[in-house]
Amino acid sequence: MDHKETLDSLLHEMRVFRPLPQMLIDAGVNPQDLRAARELADIDLCAYWEEAAEELDWFTKWDKVCDSSDAPHFRWFTGARCNIVYNALDRHIETVNKNRLALIWEGEPGDSRQYTYYELYRAVNRFANGLKRLGVTKGDRVVLYMPQLPETVISMLACARIGAVHSLVFSGFSARLLRERLCEIKPRVVITADGFYRNGQVIRLKEEVDRALLSTPDGIAESVVVVHRANVEVEMDSARDCWYADLVRHERPHAPAEIMAADDPLFILHTSGTTGKPKGMVHSHGGYMVGVHRTFKWVFDLKPTDIFWCSADPGWITGHSYLVYGPLLAGTTTVMYEGHSLYPQADRMWNIVSKYGVTIFYTSPTQIRTLMRFGHRYPDQHDLSTLRILGAVGEPFNPEAWLWLYEIIGKGQCPVLDTWWQTETGMIMISPMPVSVLKPGSVTRPLPGVDADVVDSEGNPVPAGKGGFLVIRKPWPAMFSDVLGDRAEVMDHYWNRIPGMFYAGDVARKDEDGYFWIQGRADDVLNISGHRIGTAEVESALASHPHVAEAVVVGVPDKIKGQVAKGYVTLKHGVERTDDLHRELKEHIRRELGPIVVVRAIEFCDDLPKTSSGKILRTALKE
Ligand code: WT7
């Protein structure tokens, strides 16, 4: 989509779900509060975020909430001093939270470890001292090439505590990609594990680090710290490598939290890059902390008895913001699972929910579609009655999968929150709250303090029902504070595509109620006979057929229509791939979307190509 045009929208989801009366009574933020917060943020954005910042501890308060003098390079809480880890740990051990569980971890083989806030505090301090002993100081970078282990959380916090900048590289990436990241980030230390368990296999990790470091320039990774997890034999280079356990054995469990400027870097994380090259985003201590804390507590309506489980890998922004920092800032219990969701069988997730009494489950549409293929037999075998809120992020949530989560997992009692945000935004931006009226497939409305809209390429709002570019007009505290590489070029990409607004790269529409519907990435828009259509709508229509588990649609060139759609489909368990079904699916699309969308071909597949974070690689299918 390039011109001053809008998108067509063909799919009309009419179902509406109202919050249960008890939810309205119990919610920490009720509809009136929400309205008041929106009004305050509309009138005085800084006042809204200042109030959110007051809920946290600062060594020194700010001179200015948001400094726009160098826009679009906005600086939040200038002059303030803080440390996010002080707020995630030290603050809690002065209260009843001291003895509360901070982290429940379950390994794939079924082993489990738990840390109270006090225990986590001690573990973080000891490792912080260990890192210092390796020469890590404020401003140094540390790469974490780690699976889902308690030590991953401890390492992130230990780095941040001493002012080092952590950068996670997803443990599913190969040595080649790790090497690329190491060359770009130039860390002083790399932290990894010998290996980990995944789908019944042991994945060797340290080996990949050795391979990646074989050919890197000098000065990268003076030390490698190795967590002992999977009992695999590894080669240790005595000049460079040490075991995590050896490093912390004699360290004291006390280490002061470094006093950081609010916009000092906290971490670097690359975008997942379904299109284009991944960009290294930098997030900082102050603004990120305020944005994540507020959105975590509000969106998930946190209660003192909650057990929060985010199934994302810590290697992605979701893991950073809502598996580690959000829950710990709020003093809640966070659950982490090492392994595969179908191991040893398709009820593993439900088993974890019932075993620990998970109350809030935050996952991805991909994950739900995967589990949905197995029907309700597995969920039925477990007690899921502790659940009270369900959420998802990452891609368009098609109504069929949304409804499955709502009905089969939530038993019609738990709101399903479809949350829209990005690595760049750091925090949830557009999302319902538990008291919102829900429409399956819609991310509903921007949170207070988020000025999102749908516009054409010149920045004019498009009318209700028409699609356009998703933009954010005003800054928000958890926005990336810097980037790796050519800052001017990256800033230009985000802020000058549509001058003066943050360009998110997604296409969306707003309905008559002001509800947002994400239609897909702007690069993936189909153009069929001049009609511009988001891929998400066609995919959602395909997936609404009872035999389809998951669908991807790409545009393929057509002499007459410019483009036509091609669908790739995985079927539910036990469904046969027949010519009849093929015909029926084409017919189904026609019924759902009308005659505009011409589907040239539908291919049945076992699996769809996805990025390691579960996003569909449309480019791979196009080729
Ligand atoms: C892109 C950002 C934020 C953590 C996960 C991904 C897509 C995200 C939704 C949603 C439709 C969504 C967008 C966005 N996306 N949430 N609720 N509905 N699409 O972070 O890897 O930075 O990807 O994910 O396309 O731009 P990310």
PDB file of N, CA and C in Angstrom, residues 453-484:
ATOM      1  N   ASP A 453      -3.978   5.750  15.925  1.00  0.00           N
ATOM      2  CA  ASP A 453      -5.024   6.027  14.943  1.00  0.00           C
ATOM      3  C   ASP A 453      -4.739   5.240  13.664  1.00  0.00           C
ATOM      4  N   VAL A 454      -5.706   5.279  12.754  1.00  0.00           N
ATOM      5  CA  VAL A 454      -5.539   4.658  11.446  1.00  0.00           C
ATOM      6  C   VAL A 454      -5.637   5.775  10.418  1.00  0.00           C
ATOM      7  N   VAL A 455      -4.593   5.921   9.597  1.00  0.00           N
ATOM      8  CA  VAL A 455      -4.525   7.073   8.683  1.00  0.00           C
ATOM      9  C   VAL A 455      -4.123   6.628   7.273  1.00  0.00           C
ATOM     10  N   ASP A 456      -4.320   7.538   6.304  1.00  0.00           N
ATOM     11  CA  ASP A 456      -3.805   7.262   4.958  1.00  0.00           C
ATOM     12  C   ASP A 456      -2.346   7.725   4.891  1.00  0.00           C
ATOM     13  N   SER A 457      -1.736   7.599   3.709  1.00  0.00           N
ATOM     14  CA  SER A 457      -0.296   7.842   3.638  1.00  0.00           C
ATOM     15  C   SER A 457       0.077   9.301   3.872  1.00  0.00           C
ATOM     16  N   GLU A 458      -0.922  10.184   3.898  1.00  0.00           N
ATOM     17  CA  GLU A 458      -0.608  11.578   4.200  1.00  0.00           C
ATOM     18  C   GLU A 458      -0.935  11.955   5.639  1.00  0.00           C
ATOM     19  N   GLY A 459      -1.375  10.963   6.374  1.00  0.00           N
ATOM     20  CA  GLY A 459      -1.612  11.213   7.795  1.00  0.00           C
ATOM     21  C   GLY A 459      -3.032  11.624   8.129  1.00  0.00           C
ATOM     22  N   ASN A 460      -3.935  11.585   7.145  1.00  0.00           N
ATOM     23  CA  ASN A 460      -5.334  11.927   7.447  1.00  0.00           C
ATOM     24  C   ASN A 460      -6.063  10.696   7.969  1.00  0.00           C
ATOM     25  N   PRO A 461      -6.835  10.875   9.038  1.00  0.00           N
ATOM     26  CA  PRO A 461      -7.594   9.737   9.565  1.00  0.00           C
ATOM     27  C   PRO A 461      -8.521   9.171   8.486  1.00  0.00           C
ATOM     28  N   VAL A 462      -8.644   7.865   8.409  1.00  0.00           N
ATOM     29  CA  VAL A 462      -9.552   7.279   7.421  1.00  0.00           C
ATOM     30  C   VAL A 462     -10.910   7.051   8.086  1.00  0.00           C
ATOM     31  N   PRO A 463     -11.980   7.056   7.303  1.00  0.00           N
ATOM     32  CA  PRO A 463     -13.303   6.878   7.915  1.00  0.00           C
ATOM     33  C   PRO A 463     -13.475   5.493   8.526  1.00  0.00           C
ATOM     34  N   ALA A 464     -14.429   5.385   9.436  1.00  0.00           N
ATOM     35  CA  ALA A 464     -14.713   4.099  10.082  1.00  0.00           C
ATOM     36  C   ALA A 464     -14.977   3.041   9.021  1.00  0.00           C
ATOM     37  N   GLY A 465     -14.432   1.845   9.244  1.00  0.00           N
ATOM     38  CA  GLY A 465     -14.675   0.745   8.313  1.00  0.00           C
ATOM     39  C   GLY A 465     -13.647   0.656   7.207  1.00  0.00           C
ATOM     40  N   LYS A 466     -12.881   1.726   6.989  1.00  0.00           N
ATOM     41  CA  LYS A 466     -11.831   1.698   5.961  1.00  0.00           C
ATOM     42  C   LYS A 466     -10.495   1.380   6.617  1.00  0.00           C
ATOM     43  N   GLY A 467      -9.660   0.671   5.906  1.00  0.00           N
ATOM     44  CA  GLY A 467      -8.353   0.337   6.459  1.00  0.00           C
ATOM     45  C   GLY A 467      -7.315   1.376   6.098  1.00  0.00           C
ATOM     46  N   GLY A 468      -6.245   1.424   6.855  1.00  0.00           N
ATOM     47  CA  GLY A 468      -5.141   2.333   6.583  1.00  0.00           C
ATOM     48  C   GLY A 468      -3.938   1.948   7.427  1.00  0.00           C
ATOM     49  N   PHE A 469      -3.016   2.887   7.594  1.00  0.00           N
ATOM     50  CA  PHE A 469      -1.801   2.607   8.365  1.00  0.00           C
ATOM     51  C   PHE A 469      -2.036   2.861   9.850  1.00  0.00           C
ATOM     52  N   LEU A 470      -1.524   1.963  10.646  1.00  0.00           N
ATOM     53  CA  LEU A 470      -1.595   2.136  12.092  1.00  0.00           C
ATOM     54  C   LEU A 470      -0.455   3.058  12.522  1.00  0.00           C
ATOM     55  N   VAL A 471      -0.806   4.133  13.205  1.00  0.00           N
ATOM     56  CA  VAL A 471       0.221   5.082  13.668  1.00  0.00           C
ATOM     57  C   VAL A 471      -0.007   5.436  15.139  1.00  0.00           C
ATOM     58  N   ILE A 472       1.058   5.937  15.766  1.00  0.00           N
ATOM     59  CA  ILE A 472       0.954   6.473  17.122  1.00  0.00           C
ATOM     60  C   ILE A 472       1.387   7.932  17.021  1.00  0.00           C
ATOM     61  N   ARG A 473       0.556   8.826  17.500  1.00  0.00           N
ATOM     62  CA  ARG A 473       0.863  10.245  17.319  1.00  0.00           C
ATOM     63  C   ARG A 473       1.781  10.802  18.386  1.00  0.00           C
ATOM     64  N   LYS A 474       1.499  10.473  19.641  1.00  0.00           N
ATOM     65  CA  LYS A 474       2.292  11.079  20.717  1.00  0.00           C
ATOM     66  C   LYS A 474       3.238  10.052  21.328  1.00  0.00           C
ATOM     67  N   PRO A 475       4.344  10.505  21.910  1.00  0.00           N
ATOM     68  CA  PRO A 475       5.302   9.563  22.503  1.00  0.00           C
ATOM     69  C   PRO A 475       4.716   8.840  23.722  1.00  0.00           C
ATOM     70  N   TRP A 476       5.321   7.727  24.097  1.00  0.00           N
ATOM     71  CA  TRP A 476       4.900   6.962  25.273  1.00  0.00           C
ATOM     72  C   TRP A 476       6.173   6.497  25.980  1.00  0.00           C
ATOM     73  N   PRO A 477       6.120   6.279  27.288  1.00  0.00           N
ATOM     74  CA  PRO A 477       7.370   6.119  28.047  1.00  0.00           C
ATOM     75  C   PRO A 477       8.214   4.895  27.685  1.00  0.00           C
ATOM     76  N   ALA A 478       7.587   3.780  27.301  1.00  0.00           N
ATOM     77  CA  ALA A 478       8.385   2.579  27.032  1.00  0.00           C
ATOM     78  C   ALA A 478       8.860   2.500  25.584  1.00  0.00           C
ATOM     79  N   MET A 479       8.701   3.590  24.831  1.00  0.00           N
ATOM     80  CA  MET A 479       9.173   3.579  23.448  1.00  0.00           C
ATOM     81  C   MET A 479      10.685   3.359  23.423  1.00  0.00           C
ATOM     82  N   PHE A 480      11.199   2.759  22.350  1.00  0.00           N
ATOM     83  CA  PHE A 480      12.652   2.531  22.291  1.00  0.00           C
ATOM     84  C   PHE A 480      13.358   3.867  22.442  1.00  0.00           C
ATOM     85  N   SER A 481      14.453   3.849  23.200  1.00  0.00           N
ATOM     86  CA  SER A 481      15.114   5.111  23.502  1.00  0.00           C
ATOM     87  C   SER A 481      16.276   5.356  22.559  1.00  0.00           C
ATOM     88  N   ASP A 482      16.709   4.308  21.888  1.00  0.00           N
ATOM     89  CA  ASP A 482      17.818   4.439  20.950  1.00  0.00           C
ATOM     90  C   ASP A 482      17.826   3.190  20.072  1.00  0.00           C
ATOM     91  N   VAL A 483      18.694   3.190  19.060  1.00  0.00           N
ATOM     92  CA  VAL A 483      18.810   2.011  18.193  1.00  0.00           C
ATOM     93  C   VAL A 483      20.278   1.732  17.943  1.00  0.00           C
ATOM     94  N   LEU A 484      20.565   0.489  17.580  1.00  0.00           N
ATOM     95  CA  LEU A 484      21.923   0.173  17.136  1.00  0.00           C
ATOM     96  C   LEU A 484      22.043   0.610  15.683  1.00  0.00           C
TER      97      LEU A 484
END
